[in-house]
Short mmCIF file of C-alpha atoms in Angstrom, two decimals:
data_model
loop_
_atom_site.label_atom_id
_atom_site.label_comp_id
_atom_site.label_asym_id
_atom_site.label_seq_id
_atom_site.Cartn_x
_atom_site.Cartn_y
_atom_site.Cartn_z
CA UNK R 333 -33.94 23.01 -5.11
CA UNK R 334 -33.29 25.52 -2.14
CA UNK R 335 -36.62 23.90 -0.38
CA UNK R 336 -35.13 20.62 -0.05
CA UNK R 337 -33.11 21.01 3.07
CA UNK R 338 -30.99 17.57 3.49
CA UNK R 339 -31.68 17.96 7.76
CA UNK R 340 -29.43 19.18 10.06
CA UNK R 341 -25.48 18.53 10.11
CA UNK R 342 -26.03 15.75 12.46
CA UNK R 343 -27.93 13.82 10.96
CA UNK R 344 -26.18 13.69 7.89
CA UNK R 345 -23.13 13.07 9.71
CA UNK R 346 -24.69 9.92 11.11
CA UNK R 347 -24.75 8.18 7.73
CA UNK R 348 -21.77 9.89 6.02
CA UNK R 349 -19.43 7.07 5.86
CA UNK R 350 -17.63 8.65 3.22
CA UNK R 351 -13.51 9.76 3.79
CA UNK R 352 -12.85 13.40 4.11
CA UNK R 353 -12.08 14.07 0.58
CA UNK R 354 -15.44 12.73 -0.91
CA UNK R 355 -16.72 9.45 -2.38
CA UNK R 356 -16.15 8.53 -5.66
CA UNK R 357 -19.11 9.99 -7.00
CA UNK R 358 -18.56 13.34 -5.11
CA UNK R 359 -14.83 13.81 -6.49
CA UNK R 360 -15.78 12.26 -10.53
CA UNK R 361 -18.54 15.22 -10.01
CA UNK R 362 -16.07 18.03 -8.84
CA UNK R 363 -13.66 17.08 -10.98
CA UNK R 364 -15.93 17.40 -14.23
CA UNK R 365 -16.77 20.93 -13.17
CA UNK R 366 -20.41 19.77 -12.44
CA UNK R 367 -22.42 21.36 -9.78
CA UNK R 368 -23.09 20.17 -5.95
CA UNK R 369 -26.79 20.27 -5.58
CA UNK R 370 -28.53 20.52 -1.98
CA UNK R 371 -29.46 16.77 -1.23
CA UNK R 372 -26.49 15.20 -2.83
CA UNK R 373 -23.92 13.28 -0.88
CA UNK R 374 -21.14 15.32 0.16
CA UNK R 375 -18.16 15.45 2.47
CA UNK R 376 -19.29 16.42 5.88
CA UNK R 377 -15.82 18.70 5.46
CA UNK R 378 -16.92 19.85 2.43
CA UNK R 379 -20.50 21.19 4.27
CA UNK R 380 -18.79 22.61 7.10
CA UNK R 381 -16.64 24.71 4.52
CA UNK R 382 -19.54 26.06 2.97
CA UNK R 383 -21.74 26.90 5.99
CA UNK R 384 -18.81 28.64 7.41
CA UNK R 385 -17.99 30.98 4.21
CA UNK R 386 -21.52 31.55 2.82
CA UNK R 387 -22.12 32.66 6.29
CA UNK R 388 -19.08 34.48 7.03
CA UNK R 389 -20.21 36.26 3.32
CA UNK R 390 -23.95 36.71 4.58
CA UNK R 391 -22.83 38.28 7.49
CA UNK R 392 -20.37 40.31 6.00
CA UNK R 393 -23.23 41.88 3.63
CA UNK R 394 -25.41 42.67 6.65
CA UNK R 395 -22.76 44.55 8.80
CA UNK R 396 -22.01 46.31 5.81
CA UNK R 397 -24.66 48.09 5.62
CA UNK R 398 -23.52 50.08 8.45
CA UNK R 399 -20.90 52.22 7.76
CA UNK R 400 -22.92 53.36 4.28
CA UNK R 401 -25.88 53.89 6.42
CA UNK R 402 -24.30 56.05 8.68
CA UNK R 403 -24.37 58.56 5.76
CA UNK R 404 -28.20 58.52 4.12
CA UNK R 405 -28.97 61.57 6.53
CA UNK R 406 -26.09 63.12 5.45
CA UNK R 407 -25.87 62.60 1.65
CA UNK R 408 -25.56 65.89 -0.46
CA UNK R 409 -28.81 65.33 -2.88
CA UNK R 410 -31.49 63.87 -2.85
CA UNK R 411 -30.37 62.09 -6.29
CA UNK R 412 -27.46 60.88 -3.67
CA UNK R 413 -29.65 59.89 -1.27
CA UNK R 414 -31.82 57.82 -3.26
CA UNK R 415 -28.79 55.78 -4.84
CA UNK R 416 -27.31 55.13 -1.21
CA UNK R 417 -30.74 53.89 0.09
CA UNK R 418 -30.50 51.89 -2.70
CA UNK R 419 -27.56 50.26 -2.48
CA UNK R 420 -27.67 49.61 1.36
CA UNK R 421 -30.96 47.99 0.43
CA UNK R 422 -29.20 45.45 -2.08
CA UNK R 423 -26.63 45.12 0.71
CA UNK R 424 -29.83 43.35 2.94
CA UNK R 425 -30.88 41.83 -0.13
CA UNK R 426 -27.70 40.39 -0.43
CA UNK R 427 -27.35 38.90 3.20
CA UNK R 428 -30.78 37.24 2.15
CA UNK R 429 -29.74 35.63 -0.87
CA UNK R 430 -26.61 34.21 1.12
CA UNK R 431 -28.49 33.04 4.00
CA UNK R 432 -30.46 31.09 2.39
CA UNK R 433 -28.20 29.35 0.00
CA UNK R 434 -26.82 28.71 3.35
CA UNK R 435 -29.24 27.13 4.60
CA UNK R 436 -30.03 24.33 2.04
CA UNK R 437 -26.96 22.81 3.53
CA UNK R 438 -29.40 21.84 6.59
CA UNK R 439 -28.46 25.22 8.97
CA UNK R 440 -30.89 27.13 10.20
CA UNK R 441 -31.15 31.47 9.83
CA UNK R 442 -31.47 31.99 13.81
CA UNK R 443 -28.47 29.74 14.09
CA UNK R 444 -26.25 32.00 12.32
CA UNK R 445 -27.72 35.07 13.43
CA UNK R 446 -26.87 33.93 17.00
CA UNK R 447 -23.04 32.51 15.87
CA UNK R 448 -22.46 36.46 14.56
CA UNK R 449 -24.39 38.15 17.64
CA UNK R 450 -22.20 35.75 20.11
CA UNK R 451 -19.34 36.45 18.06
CA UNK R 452 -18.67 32.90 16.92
CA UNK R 453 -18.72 34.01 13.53
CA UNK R 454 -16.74 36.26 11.62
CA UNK R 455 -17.78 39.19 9.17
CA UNK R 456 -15.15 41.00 6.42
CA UNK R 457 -12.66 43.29 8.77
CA UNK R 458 -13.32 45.82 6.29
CA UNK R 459 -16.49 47.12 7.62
CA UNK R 460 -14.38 47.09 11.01
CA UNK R 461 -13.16 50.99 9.61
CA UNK R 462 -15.05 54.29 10.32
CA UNK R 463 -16.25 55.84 7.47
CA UNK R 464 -15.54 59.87 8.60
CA UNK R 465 -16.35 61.69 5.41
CA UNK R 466 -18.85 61.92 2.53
CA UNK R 467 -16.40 60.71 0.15
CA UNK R 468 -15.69 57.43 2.08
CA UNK R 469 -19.35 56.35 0.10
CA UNK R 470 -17.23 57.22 -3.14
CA UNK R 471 -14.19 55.09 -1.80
CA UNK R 472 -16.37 52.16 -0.29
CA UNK R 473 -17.81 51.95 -3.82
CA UNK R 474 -14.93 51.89 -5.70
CA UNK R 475 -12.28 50.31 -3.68
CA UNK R 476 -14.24 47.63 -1.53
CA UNK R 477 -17.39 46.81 -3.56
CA UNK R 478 -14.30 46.95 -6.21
CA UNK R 479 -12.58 44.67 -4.51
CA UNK R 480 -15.48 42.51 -3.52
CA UNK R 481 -16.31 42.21 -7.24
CA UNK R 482 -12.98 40.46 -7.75
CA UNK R 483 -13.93 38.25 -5.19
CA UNK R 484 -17.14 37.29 -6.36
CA UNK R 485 -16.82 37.09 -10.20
CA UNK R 486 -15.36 33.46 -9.75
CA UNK R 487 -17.68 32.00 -7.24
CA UNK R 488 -20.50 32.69 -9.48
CA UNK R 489 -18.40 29.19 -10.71
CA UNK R 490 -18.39 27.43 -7.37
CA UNK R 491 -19.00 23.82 -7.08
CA UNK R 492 -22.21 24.37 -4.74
CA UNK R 493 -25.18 25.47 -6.84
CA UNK R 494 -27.17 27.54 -4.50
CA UNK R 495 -24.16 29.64 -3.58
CA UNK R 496 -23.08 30.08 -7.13
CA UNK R 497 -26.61 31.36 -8.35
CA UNK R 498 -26.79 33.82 -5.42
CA UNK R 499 -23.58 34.93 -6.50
CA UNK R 500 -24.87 35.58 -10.24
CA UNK R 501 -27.74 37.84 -8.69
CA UNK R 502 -25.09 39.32 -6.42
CA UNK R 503 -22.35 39.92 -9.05
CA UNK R 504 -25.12 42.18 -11.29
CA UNK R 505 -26.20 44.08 -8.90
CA UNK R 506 -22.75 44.96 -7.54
CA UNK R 507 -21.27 46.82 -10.92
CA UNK R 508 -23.83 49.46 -10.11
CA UNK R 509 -22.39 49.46 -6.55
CA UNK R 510 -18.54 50.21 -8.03
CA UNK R 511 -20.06 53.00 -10.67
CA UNK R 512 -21.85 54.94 -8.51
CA UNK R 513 -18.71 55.08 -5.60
CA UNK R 514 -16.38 56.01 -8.66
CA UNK R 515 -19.03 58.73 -9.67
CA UNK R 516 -18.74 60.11 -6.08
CA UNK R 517 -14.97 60.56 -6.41
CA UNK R 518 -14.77 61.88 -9.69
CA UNK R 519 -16.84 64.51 -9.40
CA UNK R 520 -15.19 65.24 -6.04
CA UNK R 521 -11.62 64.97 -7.47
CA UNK R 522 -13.19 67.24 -9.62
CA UNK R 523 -14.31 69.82 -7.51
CA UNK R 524 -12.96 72.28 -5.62
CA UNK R 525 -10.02 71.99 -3.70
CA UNK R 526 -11.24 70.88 -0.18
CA UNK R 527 -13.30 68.11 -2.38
CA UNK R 528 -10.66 66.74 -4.14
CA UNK R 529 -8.35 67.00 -0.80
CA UNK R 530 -11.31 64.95 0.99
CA UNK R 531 -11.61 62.28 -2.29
CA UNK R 532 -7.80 61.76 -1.66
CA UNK R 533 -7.77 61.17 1.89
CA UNK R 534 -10.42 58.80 1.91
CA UNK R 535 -8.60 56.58 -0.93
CA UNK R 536 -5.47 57.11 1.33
CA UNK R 537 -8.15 55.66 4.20
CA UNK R 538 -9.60 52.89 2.56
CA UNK R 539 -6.59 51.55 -0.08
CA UNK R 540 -4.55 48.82 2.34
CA UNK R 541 -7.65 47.61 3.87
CA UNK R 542 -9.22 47.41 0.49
CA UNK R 543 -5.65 45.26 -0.41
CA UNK R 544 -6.15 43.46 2.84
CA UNK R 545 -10.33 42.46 1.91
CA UNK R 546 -8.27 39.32 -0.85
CA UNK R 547 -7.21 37.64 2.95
CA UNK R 548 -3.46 36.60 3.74
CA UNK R 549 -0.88 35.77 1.68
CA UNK R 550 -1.19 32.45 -0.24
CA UNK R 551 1.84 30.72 1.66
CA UNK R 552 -0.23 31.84 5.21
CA UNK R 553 -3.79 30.95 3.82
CA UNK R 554 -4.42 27.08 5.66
CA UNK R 555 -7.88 26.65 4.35
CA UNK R 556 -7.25 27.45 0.64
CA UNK R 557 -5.68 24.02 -0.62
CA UNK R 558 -8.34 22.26 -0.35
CA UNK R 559 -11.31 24.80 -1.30
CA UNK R 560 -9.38 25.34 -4.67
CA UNK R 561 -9.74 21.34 -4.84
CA UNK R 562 -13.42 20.73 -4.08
CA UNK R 563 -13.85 24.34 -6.19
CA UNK R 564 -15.06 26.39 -3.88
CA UNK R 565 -12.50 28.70 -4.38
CA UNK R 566 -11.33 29.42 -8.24
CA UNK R 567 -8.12 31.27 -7.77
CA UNK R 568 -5.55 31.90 -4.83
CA UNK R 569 -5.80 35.35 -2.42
CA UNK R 570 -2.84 36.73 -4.52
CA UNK R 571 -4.20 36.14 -7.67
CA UNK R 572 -7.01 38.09 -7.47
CA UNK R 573 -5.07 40.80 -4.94
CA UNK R 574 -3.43 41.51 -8.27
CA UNK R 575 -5.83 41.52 -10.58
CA UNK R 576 -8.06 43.59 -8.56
CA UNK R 577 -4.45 46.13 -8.24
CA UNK R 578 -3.97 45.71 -12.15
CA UNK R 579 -7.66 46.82 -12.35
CA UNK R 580 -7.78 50.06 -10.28
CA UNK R 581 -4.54 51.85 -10.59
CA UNK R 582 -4.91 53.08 -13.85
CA UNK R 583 -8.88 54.01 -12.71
CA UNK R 584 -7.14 55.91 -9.98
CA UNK R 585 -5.25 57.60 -12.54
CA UNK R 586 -8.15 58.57 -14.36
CA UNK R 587 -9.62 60.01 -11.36
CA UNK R 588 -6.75 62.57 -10.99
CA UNK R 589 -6.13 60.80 -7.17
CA UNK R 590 -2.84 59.02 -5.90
CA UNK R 591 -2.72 55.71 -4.31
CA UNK R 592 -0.53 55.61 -0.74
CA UNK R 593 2.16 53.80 -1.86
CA UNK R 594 5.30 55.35 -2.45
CA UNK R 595 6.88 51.44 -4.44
CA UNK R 596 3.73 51.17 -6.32
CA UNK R 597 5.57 50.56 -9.88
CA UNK R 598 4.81 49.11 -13.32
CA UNK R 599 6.95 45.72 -14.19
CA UNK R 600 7.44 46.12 -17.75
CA UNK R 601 8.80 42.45 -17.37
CA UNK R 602 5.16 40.61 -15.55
CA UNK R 603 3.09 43.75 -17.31
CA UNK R 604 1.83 43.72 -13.70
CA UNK R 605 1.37 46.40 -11.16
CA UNK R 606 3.59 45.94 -7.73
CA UNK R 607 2.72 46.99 -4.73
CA UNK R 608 4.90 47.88 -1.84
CA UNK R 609 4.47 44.78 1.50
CA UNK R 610 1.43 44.67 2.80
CA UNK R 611 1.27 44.84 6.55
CA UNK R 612 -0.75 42.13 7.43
CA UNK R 613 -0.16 42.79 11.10
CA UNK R 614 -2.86 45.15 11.05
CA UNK R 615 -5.76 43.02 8.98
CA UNK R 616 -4.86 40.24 11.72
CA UNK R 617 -5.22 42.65 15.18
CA UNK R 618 -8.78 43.81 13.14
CA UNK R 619 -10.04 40.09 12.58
CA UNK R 620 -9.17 39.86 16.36
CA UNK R 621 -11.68 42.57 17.02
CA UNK R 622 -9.10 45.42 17.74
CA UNK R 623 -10.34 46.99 14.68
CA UNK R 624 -11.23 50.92 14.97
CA UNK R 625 -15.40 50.32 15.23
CA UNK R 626 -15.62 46.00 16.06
CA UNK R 627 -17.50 46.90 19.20
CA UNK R 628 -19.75 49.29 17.61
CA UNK R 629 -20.57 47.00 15.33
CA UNK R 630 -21.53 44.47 16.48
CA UNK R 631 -23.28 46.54 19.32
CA UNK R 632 -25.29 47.83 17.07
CA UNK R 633 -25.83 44.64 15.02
CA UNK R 634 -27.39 42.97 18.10
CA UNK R 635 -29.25 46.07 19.51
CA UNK R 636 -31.52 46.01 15.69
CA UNK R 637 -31.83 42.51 16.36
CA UNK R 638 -33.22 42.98 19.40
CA UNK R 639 -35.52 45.86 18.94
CA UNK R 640 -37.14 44.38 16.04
CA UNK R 641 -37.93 41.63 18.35
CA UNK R 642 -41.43 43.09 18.63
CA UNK R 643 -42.11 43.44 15.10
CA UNK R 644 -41.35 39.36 14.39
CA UNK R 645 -43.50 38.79 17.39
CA UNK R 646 -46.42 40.60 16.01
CA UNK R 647 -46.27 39.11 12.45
CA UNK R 648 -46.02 35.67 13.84
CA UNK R 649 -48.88 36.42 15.95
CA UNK R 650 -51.10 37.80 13.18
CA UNK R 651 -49.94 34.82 11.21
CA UNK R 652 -50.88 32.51 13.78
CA UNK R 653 -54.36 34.13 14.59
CA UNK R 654 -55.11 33.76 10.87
CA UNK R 655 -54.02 30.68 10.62
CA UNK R 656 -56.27 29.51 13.43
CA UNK R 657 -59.25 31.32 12.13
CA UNK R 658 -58.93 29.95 9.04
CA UNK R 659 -58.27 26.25 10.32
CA UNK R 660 -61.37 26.81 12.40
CA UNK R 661 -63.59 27.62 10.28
CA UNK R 662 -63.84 31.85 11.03
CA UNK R 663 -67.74 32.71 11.91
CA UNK R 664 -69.45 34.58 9.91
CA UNK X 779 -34.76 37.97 25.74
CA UNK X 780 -38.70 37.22 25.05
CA UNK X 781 -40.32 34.39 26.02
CA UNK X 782 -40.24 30.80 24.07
CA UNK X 783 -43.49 30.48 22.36
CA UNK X 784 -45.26 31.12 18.95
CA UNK X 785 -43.06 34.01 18.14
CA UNK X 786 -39.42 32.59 19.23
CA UNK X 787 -40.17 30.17 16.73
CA UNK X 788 -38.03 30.73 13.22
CA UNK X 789 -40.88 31.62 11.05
CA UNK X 790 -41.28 29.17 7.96
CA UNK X 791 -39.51 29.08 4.78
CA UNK X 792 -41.08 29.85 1.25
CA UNK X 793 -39.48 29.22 -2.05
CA UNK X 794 -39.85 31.64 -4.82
CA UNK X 795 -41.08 31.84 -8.38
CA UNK X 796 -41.03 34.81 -10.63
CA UNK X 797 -42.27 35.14 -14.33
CA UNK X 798 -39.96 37.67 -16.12
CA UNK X 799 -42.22 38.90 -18.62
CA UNK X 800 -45.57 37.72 -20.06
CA UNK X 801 -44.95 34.83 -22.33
CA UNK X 802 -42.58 32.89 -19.88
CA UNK X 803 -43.20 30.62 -17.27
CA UNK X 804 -42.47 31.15 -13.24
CA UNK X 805 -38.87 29.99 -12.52
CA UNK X 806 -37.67 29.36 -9.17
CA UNK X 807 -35.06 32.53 -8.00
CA UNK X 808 -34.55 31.48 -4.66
CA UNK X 809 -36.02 31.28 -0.79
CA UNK X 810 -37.29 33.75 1.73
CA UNK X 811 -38.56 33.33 5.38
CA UNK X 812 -41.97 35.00 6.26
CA UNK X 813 -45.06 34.47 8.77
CA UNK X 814 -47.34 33.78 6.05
CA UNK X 815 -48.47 34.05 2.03
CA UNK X 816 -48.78 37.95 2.32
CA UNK X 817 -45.86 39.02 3.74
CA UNK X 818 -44.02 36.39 1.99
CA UNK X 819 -45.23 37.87 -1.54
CA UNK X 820 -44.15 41.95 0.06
CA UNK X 821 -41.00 40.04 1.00
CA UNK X 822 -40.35 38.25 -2.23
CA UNK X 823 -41.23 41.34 -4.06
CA UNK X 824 -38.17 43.83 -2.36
CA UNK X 825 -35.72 40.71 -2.42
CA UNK X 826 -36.16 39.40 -6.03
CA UNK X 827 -37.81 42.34 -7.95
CA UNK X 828 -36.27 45.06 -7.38
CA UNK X 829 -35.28 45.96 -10.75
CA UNK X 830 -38.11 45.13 -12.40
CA UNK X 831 -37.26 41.06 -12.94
CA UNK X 832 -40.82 39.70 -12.96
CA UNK X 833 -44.08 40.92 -13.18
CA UNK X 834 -45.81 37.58 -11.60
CA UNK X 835 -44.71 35.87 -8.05
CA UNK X 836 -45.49 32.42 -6.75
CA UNK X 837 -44.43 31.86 -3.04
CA UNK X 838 -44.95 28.26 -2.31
CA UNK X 839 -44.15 26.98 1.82
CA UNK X 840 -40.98 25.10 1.10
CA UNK X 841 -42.57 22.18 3.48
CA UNK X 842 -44.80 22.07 1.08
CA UNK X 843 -42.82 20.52 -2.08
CA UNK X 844 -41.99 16.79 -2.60
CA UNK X 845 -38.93 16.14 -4.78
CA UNK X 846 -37.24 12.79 -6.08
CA UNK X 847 -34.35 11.82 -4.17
CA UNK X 848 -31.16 12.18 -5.44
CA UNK X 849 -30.04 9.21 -4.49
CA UNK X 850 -32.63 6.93 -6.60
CA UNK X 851 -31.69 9.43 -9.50
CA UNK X 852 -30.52 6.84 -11.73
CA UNK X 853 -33.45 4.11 -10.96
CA UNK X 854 -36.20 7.25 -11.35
CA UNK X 855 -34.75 8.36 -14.57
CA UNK X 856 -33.70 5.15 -16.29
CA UNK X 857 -36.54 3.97 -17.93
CA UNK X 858 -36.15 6.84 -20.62
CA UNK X 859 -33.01 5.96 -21.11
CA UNK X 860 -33.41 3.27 -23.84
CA UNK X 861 -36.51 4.82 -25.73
CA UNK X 862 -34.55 6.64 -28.30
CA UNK X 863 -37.39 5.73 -30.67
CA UNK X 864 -39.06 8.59 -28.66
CA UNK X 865 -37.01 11.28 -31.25
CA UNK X 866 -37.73 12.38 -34.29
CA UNK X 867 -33.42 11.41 -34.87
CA UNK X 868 -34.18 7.87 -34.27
CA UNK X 869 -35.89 7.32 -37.97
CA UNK X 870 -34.26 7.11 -40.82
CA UNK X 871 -36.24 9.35 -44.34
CA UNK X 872 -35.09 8.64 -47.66
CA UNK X 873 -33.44 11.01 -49.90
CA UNK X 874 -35.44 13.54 -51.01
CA UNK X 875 -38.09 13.54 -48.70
CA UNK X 876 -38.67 16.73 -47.20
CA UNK X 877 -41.27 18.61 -44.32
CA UNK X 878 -41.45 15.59 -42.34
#
């Protein structure tokens, strides 16, 4: 139950006695595939985890709505238009869901908000890149809500409950995400020449970043051990790398566009697609905040926090004014 | 920065129950924050409705709800562990015997 917040960190902490792994109890649960439910014991390591990737998620959903944003004035319909406004609207509804799965494991929403605006949390580097043409909304679409799909599709499996059903709603509303961005690009592949020359230089854009969205390489990847243990994490950053690769090159074929990689090749042997290396120097410098648009972001990020200061003000004075009435006895 | 008060306060949590469709009960889909009932319905609404999933909302304050602990699960639940006599499985019907 979501309502049921176990307290704050602390005081859990206080009367965890339990080792690092998990009790007894905790670890017969995991390891029958059953589900972690807010109040339940649980590793104080195991809590941490969670707060910092549900979070890390939430955020990343938020601060994504900013580079699709930047194009609702610009979209070519109003059909187009309508479908962005859409989707940057499930984006927010998707930062909600997260945030509060989050916080049934005793954090509170102004908490994290602060941790991102202070820059003690981290967001997906993805939404670190400028997004310069109209076809980017095609390639974000395909490629990164793509990508994110891959991502996603197993936690809807994770150990913790709350995260797991926010990641059913999530996962359902993201396919729509993928179809319209592969829409954009097909009928711009499509098009004329200066269209399907724009399609192809966004994929160019937005393909190693998309690559990079899985995280580093298994054998550099410190924290994923033990969240494939306490299943919070279903399968390693390769694995689904390759899957999601396996998955889109033949829908790149199909939308007449070429992927920037001059050793992408077929193994007849694995019946996998290989990719050239990935040059991870790049996804780390971005994570650092060297990214093309980090500042901007997060700029902006804190400047809509802070101008909608006076709207939460003025609800939470109406509410209280009500309240008091109400408490009072309002005369007639 | 504003000043501490009413408004720097986090406003409270609701959770949230939508019926589907007419026939079904309300089922809890998840949590929201909100000032109060109202905007906690508009809220619930645009975050858990937007494709037509319910046509009935419950928001209830989350402060509001008592639930069993977890940790006196099996004490709560036990005493309907050893009434098996309470289904229809535990009685035996002789051959033959049928609608019953």
């Amino acid at each position: 139950m979501y309502g049921n917040h176990s307290g704050t960190p602390e005081q859990v902490s206080s009367h965890d006695a339990y080792a690092d792994d998990g009790d007894a109890d905790f670890l017969a649960l995991i390891q029958a595939d059953g589900r972690v439910e807010p109040r339940d014991a649980m590793p104080n390591a195991y809590r941490a985890s969670l707060v910092r990737q549900i979070a890390q998620h939430a955020h990343s959903e938020i601060i994504g709505m900013q580079p699709e944003g930047n194009w609702i004035s610009r979209a070519p319909s109003l059909k187009r238009k309508a479908i962005l406004m859409a989707k940057v609207q499930d984006e927010a509804g998707h930062g909600l869901y997260l945030y509060a799965a989050a916080e049934t494991l005793g954090v509170d929403r102004s908490e994290l908000l602060d941790k991102l605006h202070t820059g003690r949390h981290k967001y997906s580097s993805i939404f670190n890149y400028p997004t310069l043409t109209w076809a980017d909304m095609g390639t974000i679409g395909w490629l990164v809500d793509g990508a994110a799909i891959v991502n996603q599709v197993p936690i809807t499996r994770c150990s913790y409950g709350p995260y797991a059903r926010a990641m059913v709603r999530i996962c359902k509303e993201e396919s729509f995400h993928q179809r319209q961005g592969f829409e954009i690009l097909h009928t711009l592949s499509n098009g004329s020449p200066a269209q399907h020359a724009m399609a192809q230089d966004a994929v160019d854009r937005w393909w190693w970043p998309s690559l990079m969205m899985f995280g580093p390489p298994d054998d550099a990847s410190p924290n994923s051990e033990r969240s494939m243990r306490w299943g919070i994490k279903r399968f390693s950053n390769d694995e689904l790398r390759q899957r999601f690769v396996d998955m889109t090159v033949p829908q790149a074929q199909a939308l007449g566009l070429t992927l920037p990689d001059p050793e992408l090749a077929y193994d007849d042997t694995t019946g996998h697609w290989r990719t050239g290396a990935i040059d991870f120097t790049e996804l780390f410098e971005v994570i650092a905040g060297n990214g093309p648009c980090n500042a901007a972001r997060m700029a902006h990020r804190r400047g809509a926090h802070e101008r909608g200061q006076w709207v939460r003000d003025a609800a939470a004075a109406y509410a209280d004014k009500h309240r008091s009435a109400t408490a009072t006895g309002a005369v007639a | 920065m504003t000043e501490a008060g009413a408004s720097a306060r986090e406003w409270p949590l609701w959770e949230v129950f939508v019926r589907a469709r007419r026939g079904l009960s309300h089922g809890h889909v998840g949590s929201l924050h909100a000032p109060d009932a109202a905007m906690a319905l508009r809220n619930a609404r645009d975050l858990y409705t937007r494709r037509q999933e319910g046509v009935s909302i419950w928001v209830v304050p989350a402060e509001a709800i008592s639930a069993s602990s977890p940790d006196e699960k099996d004490a709560f639940f036990d005493p309907a562990a050893d009434k098996v006599y309470r289904h229809p499985t535990f009685y035996s019907v002789p051959d033959g015997v049928e609608h019953l």
